[in-house]
DNA sequence: CATGTATAAAACCAATAGGTTATGAAACGA
DNA sequence: TCGTTTCATAACCTATTGGTTTTATACATG
């Protein structure tokens, strides 16, 4: 049930990707980049944090392949890269069956509690 | 385009979940738990690592809510919990449109390179 | 009751993460 | 050529991570 067709992530890439996603600042940066390319200073602006701190976060994102950088004079515009996101999603999709099942069980239980009330196994 | 209906993860939960997923040992433990409950020693067996090390990994997984523990005499069986996996998946799904678009662009490019050869913009 | 088994907790260590300030370097604009 | 902007790098600090070994606890069983 996996609509695949592309290559899979190595464990190292998953390590790097999930590590990168584990920080709220970096997730915010990614969210910003969905809207399009941005320079380091633009990315740093919303945060109460020094510029080198943001540069470090960007390096983590870059190491995971989540971000690539161009060049525009003295600026180094960042762009979001899709691949690791897809790979992480693919990895998690392997568990979809599992948690859908879990929630079906939960739904059934809630259903029983609601409609049952006295009608059920008591 | 989000088939939701359930609650969303707090940033702290996402931090904890992605942190937990960022380690290959912990991912392997999760994979094992899909097959059903397991004790700590069972989980530790495949790894060339001390028991306390595994206990620490389990604590990380527990802190993220990915694992819950029961009690069976001196054993503390671990079970996989679905919720954080679903929440992480949901978070990543927000990017699905983005990377599907990216890959369409890539596909189009590859197509052009393959079928075009000389027919294209040259 | 004594011993073995399953797990947790403590103390320790090296490496990494996440932040800081200060400095350096590349490119632009006057 | 000089100053300004944009960014990276270095050096430093503290807290956390991921591992170790050793010790303690809790239960089961002969």
Coordinates of C-alpha atoms (C1' of nucleotides) in Angstrom, one line a residue:
Chain A
X1 CA 0.0 0.0 0.0
X2 CA 3.0 2.3 -0.5
X3 CA 2.8 4.6 -3.5
X4 CA 6.5 4.8 -3.9
X5 CA 8.6 4.8 -7.0
X6 CA 11.5 6.8 -5.6
X7 CA 14.5 5.9 -3.6
X8 CA 14.6 5.4 0.2
X9 CA 16.4 7.2 2.9
X10 CA 19.6 5.7 4.5
X11 CA 19.6 5.5 8.3
X12 CA 22.1 8.3 8.4
X13 CA 19.8 10.6 6.4
X14 CA 16.9 9.7 8.7
X15 CA 19.1 10.5 11.7
X16 CA 20.0 13.9 10.2
X17 CA 16.5 14.7 9.1
X18 CA 14.7 13.8 12.3
X19 CA 17.5 15.6 14.3
X20 CA 16.9 18.7 12.1
X21 CA 13.1 18.5 12.7
X22 CA 13.5 18.1 16.4
X23 CA 14.0 21.9 17.0
X24 CA 11.2 24.4 16.9
X25 CA 13.4 27.2 15.4
X26 CA 14.4 24.9 12.6
X27 CA 10.8 23.8 12.0
X28 CA 9.8 27.5 11.9
X29 CA 12.6 28.2 9.3
X30 CA 11.3 25.4 7.1
X31 CA 7.7 26.7 7.4
X32 CA 9.0 30.1 6.3
X33 CA 10.8 28.6 3.3
X34 CA 7.6 27.1 2.0
X35 CA 6.7 30.6 1.0
X36 CA 9.9 30.8 -1.1
X37 CA 13.6 31.5 -0.9
X38 CA 15.0 33.7 1.8
X39 CA 18.3 35.1 2.9
X40 CA 19.9 34.4 6.2
X41 CA 19.0 37.8 7.6
X42 CA 15.4 37.5 6.5
X43 CA 15.2 34.1 8.2
X44 CA 16.9 35.4 11.4
X45 CA 14.6 38.5 11.7
X46 CA 11.6 36.8 13.5
X47 CA 13.8 35.2 16.2
X48 CA 15.3 36.6 19.3
X49 CA 18.6 35.0 18.6
X50 CA 21.9 36.0 17.2
X51 CA 22.7 35.7 13.5
X52 CA 25.4 33.0 14.1
X53 CA 22.9 31.0 15.9
X54 CA 20.6 31.0 12.9
X55 CA 23.6 30.2 10.7
X56 CA 24.2 27.1 12.8
X57 CA 20.6 26.0 12.5
X58 CA 20.9 26.5 8.8
X59 CA 23.9 24.3 8.7
X60 CA 22.0 21.5 10.5
X61 CA 19.2 21.8 8.0
X62 CA 21.7 21.8 5.2
X63 CA 23.5 18.7 6.5
X64 CA 20.1 17.0 6.4
X65 CA 19.6 18.1 2.8
X66 CA 16.5 20.0 3.9
X67 CA 17.9 23.3 2.7
X68 CA 20.2 24.3 -0.2
X69 CA 21.8 27.6 -0.8
X70 CA 22.4 29.7 -3.8
X71 CA 24.4 32.9 -4.2
X72 CA 23.2 36.4 -5.0
X73 CA 26.1 38.8 -4.4
X74 CA 26.8 38.8 -0.7
X75 CA 23.6 37.0 0.0
X76 CA 23.2 33.2 0.3
X77 CA 19.5 32.6 -0.3
X78 CA 18.1 29.4 1.2
X79 CA 15.6 27.2 -0.5
X80 CA 13.6 24.3 0.9
X81 CA 14.5 20.9 -0.5
X82 CA 11.8 18.3 -0.7
X83 CA 13.6 15.0 -0.8
X84 CA 14.3 14.5 2.9
X85 CA 10.8 15.5 3.8
X86 CA 9.4 12.9 1.5
X87 CA 11.8 10.3 2.8
X88 CA 10.8 11.0 6.4
X89 CA 7.1 10.9 5.4
X90 CA 7.7 7.6 3.7
X91 CA 9.3 6.2 6.8
X92 CA 6.4 7.3 9.0
X93 CA 3.9 5.9 6.5
X94 CA 5.1 2.5 7.4
X95 CA 3.4 3.0 10.7
X96 CA 0.2 4.4 9.3
X97 CA -1.6 1.0 9.2
X98 CA -0.6 0.5 12.8
X99 CA -2.0 3.8 14.2
X100 CA -5.0 3.7 12.0
X101 CA -5.8 0.4 13.6
X102 CA -5.2 1.9 17.0
X103 CA -7.6 4.7 16.4
X104 CA -10.2 2.4 15.0
X105 CA -10.0 0.5 18.3
X106 CA -10.3 3.8 20.2
X107 CA -13.2 4.9 18.1
X108 CA -14.9 1.7 18.7
X109 CA -14.4 2.0 22.4
X110 CA -15.7 5.6 22.5
X111 CA -18.6 4.5 20.4
X112 CA -19.4 1.8 22.9
X113 CA -19.1 4.1 25.8
X114 CA -21.4 6.7 24.2
X115 CA -24.2 4.6 22.6
X116 CA -23.8 1.7 25.1
X117 CA -24.2 3.4 28.4
X118 CA -26.2 0.5 29.9
X119 CA -26.7 -1.6 26.9
X120 CA -23.2 -3.0 26.8
X121 CA -21.2 -5.7 28.5
X122 CA -22.3 -4.8 32.0
Chain B
X1 CA -6.8 18.7 2.0
X2 CA -6.1 17.4 5.5
X3 CA -8.2 14.4 6.6
X4 CA -7.9 15.3 10.2
X5 CA -10.5 15.1 13.0
X6 CA -8.1 14.5 15.9
X7 CA -6.0 16.8 18.0
X8 CA -2.7 18.3 17.0
X9 CA 0.8 18.0 18.5
X10 CA 2.2 20.7 20.7
X11 CA 5.7 22.0 19.7
X12 CA 7.1 20.2 22.8
X13 CA 5.6 16.9 21.7
X14 CA 7.0 17.4 18.2
X15 CA 10.4 18.1 19.7
X16 CA 10.3 15.0 21.8
X17 CA 9.0 12.8 19.0
X18 CA 11.4 13.9 16.4
X19 CA 14.3 13.7 18.9
X20 CA 13.2 10.1 19.7
X21 CA 13.0 9.2 16.0
X22 CA 16.5 10.7 15.4
X23 CA 18.3 7.6 16.7
X24 CA 18.6 4.3 14.8
X25 CA 18.5 2.2 17.9
X26 CA 15.3 3.8 18.9
X27 CA 13.8 3.4 15.5
X28 CA 14.7 -0.2 15.5
X29 CA 13.0 -0.6 18.9
X30 CA 9.9 0.9 17.5
X31 CA 10.0 -1.4 14.5
X32 CA 10.3 -4.3 16.8
X33 CA 7.3 -3.2 18.9
X34 CA 5.0 -3.2 15.8
X35 CA 5.1 -7.0 16.2
X36 CA 3.7 -6.6 19.7
X37 CA 4.7 -6.0 23.3
X38 CA 8.2 -6.8 24.5
X39 CA 10.2 -6.7 27.7
X40 CA 13.4 -4.7 28.1
X41 CA 15.6 -7.7 27.9
X42 CA 13.9 -8.8 24.7
X43 CA 14.4 -5.4 23.2
X44 CA 18.0 -5.2 24.3
X45 CA 18.9 -8.6 22.9
X46 CA 19.6 -7.6 19.3
X47 CA 21.9 -4.8 20.2
X48 CA 25.5 -4.8 21.2
X49 CA 24.8 -2.5 24.0
X50 CA 24.3 -2.6 27.8
X51 CA 20.9 -3.0 29.4
X52 CA 21.0 0.4 31.0
X53 CA 21.7 2.0 27.6
X54 CA 18.5 0.4 26.3
X55 CA 16.6 1.5 29.4
X56 CA 17.7 5.0 28.6
X57 CA 16.5 4.8 25.1
X58 CA 13.2 3.5 26.3
X59 CA 12.9 6.5 28.6
X60 CA 13.4 8.8 25.7
X61 CA 10.7 6.9 23.8
X62 CA 8.5 7.1 26.8
X63 CA 9.0 10.8 27.3
X64 CA 7.8 11.3 23.7
X65 CA 4.8 9.1 24.4
X66 CA 5.9 6.6 21.8
X67 CA 6.0 3.8 24.2
X68 CA 4.0 2.9 27.3
X69 CA 4.9 0.3 29.9
X70 CA 2.9 -2.3 31.7
X71 CA 3.8 -4.6 34.5
X72 CA 4.1 -8.3 34.6
X73 CA 5.9 -9.4 37.8
X74 CA 9.4 -8.1 37.5
X75 CA 9.0 -7.4 33.8
X76 CA 8.0 -4.0 32.4
X77 CA 6.6 -4.9 29.0
X78 CA 6.7 -2.1 26.4
X79 CA 4.0 -1.3 23.9
X80 CA 4.0 1.0 21.0
X81 CA 1.8 4.0 21.2
X82 CA 0.3 5.4 18.0
X83 CA -0.5 9.0 18.9
X84 CA 2.8 10.7 18.5
X85 CA 3.5 8.8 15.2
X86 CA 0.2 10.1 13.9
X87 CA 1.0 13.6 15.0
X88 CA 4.4 13.6 13.4
X89 CA 2.9 12.2 10.2
X90 CA 0.2 14.9 10.3
X91 CA 2.9 17.6 10.7
X92 CA 4.9 16.2 7.7
X93 CA 1.7 16.0 5.6
X94 CA 1.6 19.8 5.6
X95 CA 4.6 19.6 3.3
X96 CA 3.2 16.9 1.0
X97 CA 1.8 19.4 -1.5
X98 CA 5.2 21.1 -1.5
X99 CA 7.3 18.0 -2.3
X100 CA 4.8 16.5 -4.6
X101 CA 5.0 19.7 -6.6
X102 CA 8.8 19.5 -6.5
X103 CA 8.8 16.0 -7.8
X104 CA 6.4 16.9 -10.6
X105 CA 8.9 19.5 -11.6
X106 CA 11.7 17.0 -11.5
X107 CA 9.7 14.4 -13.4
X108 CA 8.9 17.0 -16.0
X109 CA 12.5 17.9 -16.3
X110 CA 13.6 14.3 -16.6
X111 CA 10.9 13.8 -19.2
X112 CA 12.2 16.7 -21.2
X113 CA 15.7 15.5 -21.0
X114 CA 14.7 12.0 -22.1
X115 CA 12.2 12.6 -24.9
X116 CA 13.4 16.0 -25.9
X117 CA 17.1 15.3 -26.6
X118 CA 17.1 17.8 -29.4
X119 CA 13.5 18.7 -29.8
X120 CA 13.5 21.0 -26.8
X121 CA 14.4 24.6 -26.0
X122 CA 17.8 24.4 -27.8
Chain C
dC1 C1' 14.8 -17.9 53.2
dA2 C1' 18.3 -17.7 49.6
dT3 C1' 19.1 -17.1 45.1
dG4 C1' 18.4 -15.8 40.5
dT5 C1' 16.1 -12.7 37.2
dA6 C1' 14.5 -8.3 35.3
dT7 C1' 14.9 -3.7 35.5
dA8 C1' 16.0 0.9 37.4
dA9 C1' 19.2 4.3 39.3
dA10 C1' 23.6 6.3 40.3
dA11 C1' 28.0 8.0 39.1
dC12 C1' 30.9 8.9 35.7
dC13 C1' 32.8 10.2 31.0
dA14 C1' 33.4 12.0 26.2
dA15 C1' 31.1 14.1 22.5
dT16 C1' 27.5 17.0 20.7
dA17 C1' 24.1 20.7 20.8
dG18 C1' 22.7 25.3 21.2
dG19 C1' 23.7 29.5 22.5
dT20 C1' 26.9 33.6 23.0
dT21 C1' 30.5 37.4 21.5
dA22 C1' 34.1 38.8 18.6
dT23 C1' 36.3 38.6 14.4
dG24 C1' 37.0 37.9 9.3
dA25 C1' 35.9 38.0 4.5
dA26 C1' 33.4 38.9 0.3
dA27 C1' 30.8 41.8 -2.4
dC28 C1' 28.5 46.1 -3.1
dG29 C1' 27.8 51.3 -3.2
dA30 C1' 29.4 56.0 -2.7
Chain D
dT1 C1' 39.3 53.3 -1.8
dC2 C1' 36.4 53.3 2.3
dG3 C1' 32.6 52.0 4.7
dT4 C1' 28.4 48.9 4.9
dT5 C1' 26.0 44.9 4.4
dT6 C1' 25.7 39.9 4.5
dC7 C1' 27.3 36.0 6.1
dA8 C1' 30.7 32.6 8.1
dT9 C1' 34.1 31.2 11.4
dA10 C1' 36.4 30.8 15.8
dA11 C1' 36.5 30.5 20.6
dC12 C1' 34.1 29.8 24.4
dC13 C1' 30.4 28.2 27.8
dT14 C1' 26.8 25.2 29.7
dA15 C1' 23.5 21.5 29.3
dT16 C1' 22.3 17.3 27.2
dT17 C1' 23.2 12.8 24.9
dG18 C1' 24.6 8.3 24.7
dG19 C1' 27.4 5.2 26.4
dT20 C1' 29.8 2.8 30.3
dT21 C1' 30.1 0.1 35.0
dT22 C1' 28.4 -0.6 39.5
dT23 C1' 24.8 -0.9 42.7
dA24 C1' 20.1 -1.3 44.3
dT25 C1' 15.3 -3.0 44.1
dA26 C1' 11.5 -6.0 43.4
dC27 C1' 9.6 -10.1 42.4
dA28 C1' 9.7 -15.5 41.7
dT29 C1' 11.1 -19.8 42.8
dG30 C1' 13.5 -23.8 44.8

